PDB file of C-alpha atoms and ligand atoms in Angstrom:
ATOM      1  CA  MET A   1      69.873 -54.041 -28.754  1.00 67.00           C
ATOM      2  CA  ASN A   2      70.914 -52.454 -31.959  1.00 73.00           C
ATOM      3  CA  SER A   3      72.063 -48.688 -32.044  1.00 81.00           C
ATOM      4  CA  ALA A   4      68.699 -47.647 -33.183  1.00 77.00           C
ATOM      5  CA  GLN A   5      66.949 -49.333 -30.348  1.00 69.00           C
ATOM      6  CA  LYS A   6      69.536 -47.989 -27.933  1.00 75.00           C
ATOM      7  CA  ILE A   7      68.794 -44.526 -29.015  1.00 78.00           C
ATOM      8  CA  LYS A   8      65.143 -45.124 -28.692  1.00 70.00           C
ATOM      9  CA  LYS A   9      65.528 -46.541 -25.252  1.00 65.00           C
ATOM     10  CA  PHE A  10      67.684 -43.628 -24.267  1.00 72.00           C
ATOM     11  CA  ILE A  11      65.159 -41.088 -25.558  1.00 73.00           C
ATOM     12  CA  ILE A  12      62.212 -42.977 -23.717  1.00 68.00           C
ATOM     13  CA  ASP A  13      64.285 -43.194 -20.551  1.00 68.00           C
ATOM     14  CA  THR A  14      65.015 -39.480 -20.719  1.00 73.00           C
ATOM     15  CA  ILE A  15      61.354 -38.440 -21.201  1.00 72.00           C
ATOM     16  CA  PHE A  16      59.817 -41.114 -18.803  1.00 72.00           C
ATOM     17  CA  PRO A  17      62.580 -41.901 -16.474  1.00 82.00           C
ATOM     18  CA  VAL A  18      62.158 -45.358 -14.775  1.00 90.00           C
ATOM     19  CA  SER A  19      61.765 -44.923 -11.014  1.00 94.00           C
ATOM     20  CA  CYS A  20      60.231 -47.188  -8.203  1.00 96.00           C
ATOM     21  CA  ILE A  21      56.453 -46.721  -7.863  1.00 95.00           C
ATOM     22  CA  GLY A  22      56.912 -47.032  -4.173  1.00 96.00           C
ATOM     23  CA  CYS A  23      59.727 -44.802  -3.071  1.00 97.00           C
ATOM     24  CA  GLY A  24      60.967 -43.059  -6.298  1.00 94.00           C
ATOM     25  CA  SER A  25      64.420 -44.503  -6.350  1.00 94.00           C
ATOM     26  CA  ASP A  26      66.030 -44.734  -9.755  1.00 90.00           C
ATOM     27  CA  ASP A  27      66.081 -47.278 -12.515  1.00 89.00           C
ATOM     28  CA  THR A  28      63.561 -49.840 -11.355  1.00 94.00           C
ATOM     29  CA  TRP A  29      59.735 -49.857 -11.261  1.00 94.00           C
ATOM     30  CA  LEU A  30      59.732 -51.604  -7.984  1.00 96.00           C
ATOM     31  CA  CYS A  31      62.688 -51.648  -5.779  1.00 97.00           C
ATOM     32  CA  HIS A  32      63.679 -54.643  -3.712  1.00 96.00           C
ATOM     33  CA  GLN A  33      62.747 -52.981  -0.491  1.00 97.00           C
ATOM     34  CA  CYS A  34      59.390 -51.883  -1.576  1.00 97.00           C
ATOM     35  CA  PHE A  35      58.674 -55.257  -2.951  1.00 97.00           C
ATOM     36  CA  GLY A  36      59.609 -56.929   0.284  1.00 96.00           C
ATOM     37  CA  GLY A  37      57.121 -54.534   2.013  1.00 97.00           C
ATOM     38  CA  ILE A  38      54.129 -55.815   0.217  1.00 97.00           C
ATOM     39  CA  ALA A  39      52.242 -58.108   2.587  1.00 95.00           C
ATOM     40  CA  ILE A  40      51.381 -61.366   0.883  1.00 93.00           C
ATOM     41  CA  ASN A  41      47.863 -62.833   1.526  1.00 91.00           C
ATOM     42  CA  LYS A  42      48.057 -66.014   3.653  1.00 86.00           C
ATOM     43  CA  GLU A  43      44.351 -66.798   3.874  1.00 85.00           C
ATOM     44  CA  MET A  44      42.153 -68.689   1.665  1.00 87.00           C
ATOM     45  CA  SER A  45      38.381 -68.565   1.871  1.00 91.00           C
ATOM     46  CA  CYS A  46      35.257 -69.353  -0.299  1.00 94.00           C
ATOM     47  CA  PRO A  47      35.273 -66.814  -3.143  1.00 94.00           C
ATOM     48  CA  GLU A  48      31.522 -66.241  -2.988  1.00 94.00           C
ATOM     49  CA  CYS A  49      30.529 -66.112   0.677  1.00 94.00           C
ATOM     50  CA  ARG A  50      34.069 -65.436   1.916  1.00 90.00           C
ATOM     51  CA  LEU A  51      33.666 -68.326   4.532  1.00 87.00           C
ATOM     52  CA  ALA A  52      37.254 -68.421   6.084  1.00 83.00           C
ATOM     53  CA  SER A  53      37.118 -72.047   6.894  1.00 78.00           C
ATOM     54  CA  SER A  54      36.840 -73.088   3.355  1.00 81.00           C
ATOM     55  CA  THR A  55      39.957 -73.193   1.231  1.00 82.00           C
ATOM     56  CA  THR A  56      37.889 -73.717  -1.848  1.00 88.00           C
ATOM     57  CA  THR A  57      34.439 -72.657  -2.967  1.00 94.00           C
ATOM     58  CA  CYS A  58      32.180 -74.097  -0.269  1.00 93.00           C
ATOM     59  CA  ASN A  59      29.568 -76.569  -1.040  1.00 93.00           C
ATOM     60  CA  PRO A  60      26.420 -74.408  -0.832  1.00 94.00           C
ATOM     61  CA  CYS A  61      28.234 -71.814  -2.922  1.00 95.00           C
ATOM     62  CA  LYS A  62      28.997 -74.347  -5.839  1.00 94.00           C
ATOM     63  CA  ALA A  63      25.266 -74.034  -6.712  1.00 94.00           C
ATOM     64  CA  THR A  64      25.931 -70.379  -7.637  1.00 92.00           C
ATOM     65  CA  ILE A  65      29.441 -69.964  -8.811  1.00 95.00           C
ATOM     66  CA  LYS A  66      31.459 -71.926 -11.351  1.00 95.00           C
ATOM     67  CA  ILE A  67      34.923 -71.175 -10.047  1.00 95.00           C
ATOM     68  CA  ASP A  68      36.214 -73.905  -7.690  1.00 93.00           C
ATOM     69  CA  GLY A  69      38.658 -71.690  -5.694  1.00 92.00           C
ATOM     70  CA  LEU A  70      40.201 -68.237  -5.842  1.00 93.00           C
ATOM     71  CA  ILE A  71      43.834 -67.414  -4.913  1.00 92.00           C
ATOM     72  CA  ILE A  72      44.350 -63.869  -3.912  1.00 94.00           C
ATOM     73  CA  SER A  73      47.911 -62.716  -3.811  1.00 95.00           C
ATOM     74  CA  THR A  74      47.934 -59.587  -1.775  1.00 96.00           C
ATOM     75  CA  LYS A  75      45.567 -56.890  -0.196  1.00 94.00           C
ATOM     76  CA  TYR A  76      44.097 -54.362  -2.443  1.00 94.00           C
ATOM     77  CA  GLU A  77      43.948 -51.858   0.474  1.00 93.00           C
ATOM     78  CA  ASP A  78      47.734 -51.655   0.183  1.00 95.00           C
ATOM     79  CA  LYS A  79      48.366 -48.272  -1.589  1.00 96.00           C
ATOM     80  CA  LEU A  80      51.448 -49.476  -3.308  1.00 97.00           C
ATOM     81  CA  VAL A  81      49.637 -52.506  -4.856  1.00 97.00           C
ATOM     82  CA  GLN A  82      46.852 -50.228  -5.986  1.00 95.00           C
ATOM     83  CA  ASN A  83      49.413 -47.802  -7.535  1.00 95.00           C
ATOM     84  CA  LEU A  84      51.269 -50.729  -9.245  1.00 96.00           C
ATOM     85  CA  ILE A  85      48.027 -52.041 -10.872  1.00 94.00           C
ATOM     86  CA  LYS A  86      46.799 -48.619 -11.886  1.00 92.00           C
ATOM     87  CA  SER A  87      50.196 -47.763 -13.410  1.00 92.00           C
ATOM     88  CA  PHE A  88      50.299 -51.118 -15.153  1.00 92.00           C
ATOM     89  CA  LYS A  89      46.740 -50.867 -16.620  1.00 87.00           C
ATOM     90  CA  TYR A  90      45.964 -47.158 -17.041  1.00 86.00           C
ATOM     91  CA  ASN A  91      49.437 -45.603 -17.422  1.00 84.00           C
ATOM     92  CA  PHE A  92      50.387 -48.415 -19.783  1.00 84.00           C
ATOM     93  CA  ILE A  93      53.640 -49.686 -18.282  1.00 89.00           C
ATOM     94  CA  PRO A  94      53.808 -53.323 -19.407  1.00 90.00           C
ATOM     95  CA  GLU A  95      57.191 -53.755 -17.648  1.00 93.00           C
ATOM     96  CA  LEU A  96      55.082 -53.960 -14.419  1.00 95.00           C
ATOM     97  CA  ALA A  97      54.091 -57.527 -15.261  1.00 95.00           C
ATOM     98  CA  ARG A  98      57.170 -58.763 -13.899  1.00 95.00           C
ATOM     99  CA  PRO A  99      57.007 -57.469 -10.240  1.00 95.00           C
ATOM    100  CA  LEU A 100      53.255 -58.104 -10.290  1.00 96.00           C
ATOM    101  CA  SER A 101      53.822 -61.715 -11.306  1.00 96.00           C
ATOM    102  CA  LYS A 102      56.443 -62.059  -8.579  1.00 95.00           C
ATOM    103  CA  ILE A 103      53.917 -61.157  -6.010  1.00 95.00           C
ATOM    104  CA  MET A 104      51.652 -64.228  -7.309  1.00 94.00           C
ATOM    105  CA  ILE A 105      54.657 -66.382  -7.240  1.00 91.00           C
ATOM    106  CA  LYS A 106      55.469 -65.404  -3.786  1.00 91.00           C
ATOM    107  CA  ARG A 107      51.799 -66.265  -2.799  1.00 89.00           C
ATOM    108  CA  LEU A 108      51.978 -69.660  -4.327  1.00 85.00           C
ATOM    109  CA  TYR A 109      55.417 -70.802  -3.090  1.00 80.00           C
ATOM    110  CA  ASP A 110      56.387 -68.910   0.099  1.00 69.00           C
ATOM    111  CA  PHE A 111      53.344 -69.072   2.061  1.00 59.00           C
ATOM    112  CA  ASP A 112      51.608 -72.287   1.080  1.00 55.00           C
ATOM    113  CA  ASN A 113      53.915 -75.044   0.240  1.00 56.00           C
ATOM    114  CA  ASN A 114      51.422 -75.906  -2.415  1.00 52.00           C
ATOM    115  CA  SER A 115      49.231 -77.591   0.229  1.00 57.00           C
ATOM    116  CA  HIS A 116      46.121 -75.548  -0.680  1.00 53.00           C
ATOM    117  CA  PHE A 117      46.734 -75.690  -4.331  1.00 63.00           C
ATOM    118  CA  PRO A 118      46.336 -79.296  -5.462  1.00 59.00           C
ATOM    119  CA  ILE A 119      45.791 -77.935  -8.991  1.00 61.00           C
ATOM    120  CA  LEU A 120      49.491 -77.232  -9.156  1.00 64.00           C
ATOM    121  CA  TYR A 121      50.370 -80.953  -8.351  1.00 61.00           C
ATOM    122  CA  ASN A 122      48.714 -82.214 -11.565  1.00 64.00           C
ATOM    123  CA  ARG A 123      51.242 -80.624 -13.708  1.00 67.00           C
ATOM    124  CA  SER A 124      50.498 -82.378 -16.992  1.00 71.00           C
ATOM    125  CA  GLY A 125      46.664 -81.580 -16.457  1.00 86.00           C
ATOM    126  CA  SER A 126      46.912 -78.092 -15.377  1.00 90.00           C
ATOM    127  CA  ILE A 127      46.765 -74.965 -17.725  1.00 94.00           C
ATOM    128  CA  ILE A 128      47.071 -71.283 -17.239  1.00 95.00           C
ATOM    129  CA  ILE A 129      44.714 -69.226 -19.106  1.00 97.00           C
ATOM    130  CA  PRO A 130      44.616 -65.408 -18.951  1.00 97.00           C
ATOM    131  CA  VAL A 131      41.217 -63.666 -18.991  1.00 96.00           C
ATOM    132  CA  PRO A 132      40.895 -62.579 -22.712  1.00 95.00           C
ATOM    133  CA  LEU A 133      40.514 -59.128 -23.884  1.00 92.00           C
ATOM    134  CA  HIS A 134      38.269 -58.138 -26.769  1.00 91.00           C
ATOM    135  CA  LYS A 135      40.558 -57.279 -29.832  1.00 90.00           C
ATOM    136  CA  LYS A 136      39.181 -53.667 -29.939  1.00 90.00           C
ATOM    137  CA  ARG A 137      40.308 -53.130 -26.185  1.00 88.00           C
ATOM    138  CA  LEU A 138      43.539 -54.989 -26.977  1.00 89.00           C
ATOM    139  CA  LEU A 139      44.327 -52.586 -29.848  1.00 89.00           C
ATOM    140  CA  ALA A 140      43.465 -49.611 -27.577  1.00 86.00           C
ATOM    141  CA  ARG A 141      45.782 -50.625 -24.689  1.00 85.00           C
ATOM    142  CA  GLY A 142      48.344 -52.355 -26.755  1.00 88.00           C
ATOM    143  CA  PHE A 143      48.568 -55.471 -24.470  1.00 90.00           C
ATOM    144  CA  ASN A 144      46.472 -57.752 -22.399  1.00 94.00           C
ATOM    145  CA  GLN A 145      47.595 -57.067 -18.846  1.00 93.00           C
ATOM    146  CA  SER A 146      46.315 -60.479 -17.626  1.00 96.00           C
ATOM    147  CA  ALA A 147      48.125 -62.389 -20.405  1.00 97.00           C
ATOM    148  CA  LEU A 148      51.483 -60.636 -19.500  1.00 96.00           C
ATOM    149  CA  ILE A 149      51.258 -61.701 -15.862  1.00 96.00           C
ATOM    150  CA  ALA A 150      49.869 -65.137 -16.776  1.00 97.00           C
ATOM    151  CA  GLU A 151      52.822 -65.887 -19.138  1.00 97.00           C
ATOM    152  CA  MET A 152      55.235 -65.050 -16.373  1.00 95.00           C
ATOM    153  CA  LEU A 153      53.450 -67.148 -13.895  1.00 93.00           C
ATOM    154  CA  ALA A 154      53.440 -70.167 -16.322  1.00 93.00           C
ATOM    155  CA  ASN A 155      57.227 -69.644 -17.047  1.00 92.00           C
ATOM    156  CA  GLN A 156      57.829 -69.629 -13.289  1.00 88.00           C
ATOM    157  CA  THR A 157      55.583 -72.632 -12.318  1.00 86.00           C
ATOM    158  CA  GLY A 158      56.452 -74.614 -15.485  1.00 87.00           C
ATOM    159  CA  LEU A 159      52.566 -75.043 -16.088  1.00 89.00           C
ATOM    160  CA  GLU A 160      51.108 -75.145 -19.763  1.00 92.00           C
ATOM    161  CA  TYR A 161      50.324 -71.599 -20.910  1.00 96.00           C
ATOM    162  CA  GLN A 162      47.404 -71.341 -23.223  1.00 96.00           C
ATOM    163  CA  PRO A 163      46.339 -67.715 -24.115  1.00 96.00           C
ATOM    164  CA  ASP A 164      44.187 -68.480 -27.166  1.00 94.00           C
ATOM    165  CA  ILE A 165      41.908 -71.269 -26.222  1.00 96.00           C
ATOM    166  CA  ILE A 166      39.226 -68.884 -24.896  1.00 96.00           C
ATOM    167  CA  THR A 167      38.373 -65.722 -26.932  1.00 94.00           C
ATOM    168  CA  ARG A 168      36.311 -62.697 -26.089  1.00 93.00           C
ATOM    169  CA  ILE A 169      33.785 -62.418 -28.994  1.00 90.00           C
ATOM    170  CA  ARG A 170      31.543 -59.700 -27.920  1.00 85.00           C
ATOM    171  CA  PHE A 171      32.747 -56.206 -26.960  1.00 83.00           C
ATOM    172  CA  THR A 172      31.131 -55.187 -23.603  1.00 76.00           C
ATOM    173  CA  GLN A 173      30.845 -51.811 -22.146  1.00 72.00           C
ATOM    174  CA  THR A 174      33.097 -51.139 -19.073  1.00 71.00           C
ATOM    175  CA  GLN A 175      31.785 -53.069 -15.989  1.00 71.00           C
ATOM    176  CA  THR A 176      32.750 -50.729 -13.337  1.00 70.00           C
ATOM    177  CA  ASN A 177      29.487 -48.751 -13.094  1.00 75.00           C
ATOM    178  CA  LEU A 178      27.230 -51.842 -13.262  1.00 78.00           C
ATOM    179  CA  SER A 179      25.539 -53.864 -10.536  1.00 80.00           C
ATOM    180  CA  ARG A 180      26.363 -57.534 -10.113  1.00 78.00           C
ATOM    181  CA  ASP A 181      23.205 -58.616 -12.037  1.00 82.00           C
ATOM    182  CA  GLU A 182      23.875 -56.062 -14.797  1.00 82.00           C
ATOM    183  CA  ARG A 183      27.366 -57.432 -15.078  1.00 80.00           C
ATOM    184  CA  ILE A 184      26.211 -60.942 -15.512  1.00 80.00           C
ATOM    185  CA  GLN A 185      23.690 -59.913 -18.236  1.00 81.00           C
ATOM    186  CA  ASN A 186      26.551 -57.755 -19.823  1.00 81.00           C
ATOM    187  CA  LEU A 187      28.804 -60.790 -20.168  1.00 84.00           C
ATOM    188  CA  LYS A 188      26.435 -63.286 -21.441  1.00 85.00           C
ATOM    189  CA  ASP A 189      27.849 -65.065 -24.503  1.00 86.00           C
ATOM    190  CA  ALA A 190      30.856 -62.758 -24.430  1.00 89.00           C
ATOM    191  CA  PHE A 191      33.448 -65.653 -24.400  1.00 94.00           C
ATOM    192  CA  VAL A 192      33.924 -68.810 -26.422  1.00 95.00           C
ATOM    193  CA  ALA A 193      36.190 -71.807 -25.849  1.00 96.00           C
ATOM    194  CA  ASP A 194      38.189 -73.238 -28.685  1.00 96.00           C
ATOM    195  CA  GLN A 195      36.492 -76.673 -29.383  1.00 94.00           C
ATOM    196  CA  SER A 196      39.441 -78.148 -31.317  1.00 95.00           C
ATOM    197  CA  PHE A 197      41.557 -78.116 -27.934  1.00 96.00           C
ATOM    198  CA  ASN A 198      41.689 -81.308 -26.030  1.00 94.00           C
ATOM    199  CA  TRP A 199      39.965 -80.280 -22.818  1.00 93.00           C
ATOM    200  CA  SER A 200      39.680 -83.754 -21.546  1.00 90.00           C
ATOM    201  CA  GLY A 201      41.202 -84.086 -18.061  1.00 89.00           C
ATOM    202  CA  LYS A 202      42.425 -80.401 -17.941  1.00 92.00           C
ATOM    203  CA  ASN A 203      42.342 -78.161 -14.996  1.00 93.00           C
ATOM    204  CA  ALA A 204      42.431 -74.542 -15.530  1.00 94.00           C
ATOM    205  CA  ILE A 205      43.984 -71.630 -13.563  1.00 94.00           C
ATOM    206  CA  LEU A 206      42.421 -68.353 -14.927  1.00 96.00           C
ATOM    207  CA  VAL A 207      44.479 -65.355 -14.355  1.00 97.00           C
ATOM    208  CA  ASP A 208      43.354 -61.763 -14.120  1.00 96.00           C
ATOM    209  CA  ASP A 209      44.784 -58.671 -12.427  1.00 95.00           C
ATOM    210  CA  VAL A 210      41.970 -57.819 -10.058  1.00 94.00           C
ATOM    211  CA  ALA A 211      38.873 -59.480  -9.010  1.00 93.00           C
ATOM    212  CA  THR A 212      35.714 -57.689  -7.790  1.00 88.00           C
ATOM    213  CA  THR A 213      32.254 -59.320  -8.122  1.00 86.00           C
ATOM    214  CA  LEU A 214      33.756 -62.310  -9.946  1.00 91.00           C
ATOM    215  CA  SER A 215      31.303 -62.026 -12.830  1.00 91.00           C
ATOM    216  CA  THR A 216      33.988 -61.981 -15.473  1.00 92.00           C
ATOM    217  CA  LEU A 217      36.001 -65.039 -14.005  1.00 95.00           C
ATOM    218  CA  ASN A 218      32.749 -66.828 -13.343  1.00 95.00           C
ATOM    219  CA  GLU A 219      31.537 -66.444 -16.942  1.00 94.00           C
ATOM    220  CA  CYS A 220      34.897 -67.628 -18.240  1.00 96.00           C
ATOM    221  CA  ALA A 221      34.891 -70.589 -15.890  1.00 97.00           C
ATOM    222  CA  GLY A 222      31.406 -71.614 -17.037  1.00 96.00           C
ATOM    223  CA  VAL A 223      32.584 -71.536 -20.648  1.00 96.00           C
ATOM    224  CA  LEU A 224      35.654 -73.611 -19.820  1.00 96.00           C
ATOM    225  CA  LYS A 225      33.603 -76.119 -17.976  1.00 96.00           C
ATOM    226  CA  LYS A 226      31.074 -76.561 -20.702  1.00 95.00           C
ATOM    227  CA  ALA A 227      34.044 -77.115 -23.075  1.00 96.00           C
ATOM    228  CA  GLY A 228      35.022 -79.994 -20.822  1.00 95.00           C
ATOM    229  CA  CYS A 229      37.490 -78.525 -18.261  1.00 94.00           C
ATOM    230  CA  LYS A 230      37.380 -80.355 -14.933  1.00 92.00           C
ATOM    231  CA  GLU A 231      38.268 -77.840 -12.227  1.00 91.00           C
ATOM    232  CA  VAL A 232      38.668 -74.094 -12.780  1.00 94.00           C
ATOM    233  CA  TRP A 233      40.496 -71.943 -10.333  1.00 93.00           C
ATOM    234  CA  ALA A 234      41.065 -68.261 -10.451  1.00 95.00           C
ATOM    235  CA  MET A 235      44.226 -66.494  -9.429  1.00 95.00           C
ATOM    236  CA  VAL A 236      44.464 -62.482  -9.103  1.00 96.00           C
ATOM    237  CA  ILE A 237      46.837 -60.034  -7.680  1.00 97.00           C
ATOM    238  CA  ALA A 238      44.129 -58.562  -5.371  1.00 96.00           C
ATOM    239  CA  ARG A 239      40.472 -58.498  -4.877  1.00 95.00           C
ATOM    240  CA  GLY A 240      38.922 -54.921  -4.588  1.00 87.00           C
ATOM    241  CA  SER A 241      35.485 -53.730  -3.941  1.00 76.00           C
ATOM    242  CA  GLN A 242      33.540 -52.254  -6.782  1.00 62.00           C
ATOM    243  CA  ASP A 243      33.979 -48.791  -5.237  1.00 60.00           C
ATOM    244  CA  ASP A 244      37.765 -49.306  -5.300  1.00 59.00           C
ATOM    245  CA  LEU A 245      37.492 -50.152  -9.062  1.00 56.00           C
ATOM    246  CA  ASN A 246      35.308 -47.123  -9.859  1.00 53.00           C
ATOM    247  CA  ASP A 247      38.045 -45.066  -7.955  1.00 50.00           C
ATOM    248  CA  ILE A 248      40.924 -46.480  -9.960  1.00 47.00           C
ATOM    249  CA  THR A 249      39.300 -46.175 -13.395  1.00 46.00           C
ATOM    250  CA  LEU A 250      38.256 -42.592 -12.798  1.00 38.00           C
ATOM    251  CA  LYS A 251      41.796 -41.606 -12.002  1.00 33.00           C
TER     252      LYS A 251
HETATM  253 ZN1  LIG B   1      61.079 -48.466  -3.748  1.00 72.50          ZN
HETATM  254 ZN1  LIG B   2      30.607 -70.118   0.197  1.00 72.50          ZN
END
């Protein structure tokens, strides 16, 4: 850090002091103790019908959705998790990508021993892709929240990170007040995959911050599969209901 950057950091830290989102303790966005208190999700279920005996999308649901499985890292009902995600996205604190990606890493390695995630074994064939933002929204927020956590996840797992091989070409209105059918319609042809990328033999892990109806993840998965991707899994911090999402965007 040069002296100008040091001064800038000092001013920012004075106006917006860093403190734990959980307990308010100084100099960290999430202290060790609060991080340790976040319950990591241990269950797997079908992302569509939520059948608990299935660790992937169950056979009947494969007819309706394109995602092969969904890895949910923690519970959306946890108020601290909600506050972290809200602060990350709507109070524009990109530094929260680190603790949020740590929650995902904990989900992958501490509670599963990889047994449910064969996609992680095929290291040369698995790629991590963040759900893309339209460039208009990217300009407004300044960062793609999914890309920040996806990149950290890729660094930690050693899997290939590819943020630019799927693009959002259509600007869509915010999804939070739409029904599931309206969401599907709203997202039609919103994404395009890079045809020059060698998709053969690739499996993708699509990363997003929060999942609700799965319409965005599903639309992306369809585009990736059409491009030639084999399996497409999705990984999120938490899964909320539509009402939860209306709630956090209004605040
Ligand atoms: Zn704390
Ligand atoms: Zn199912």
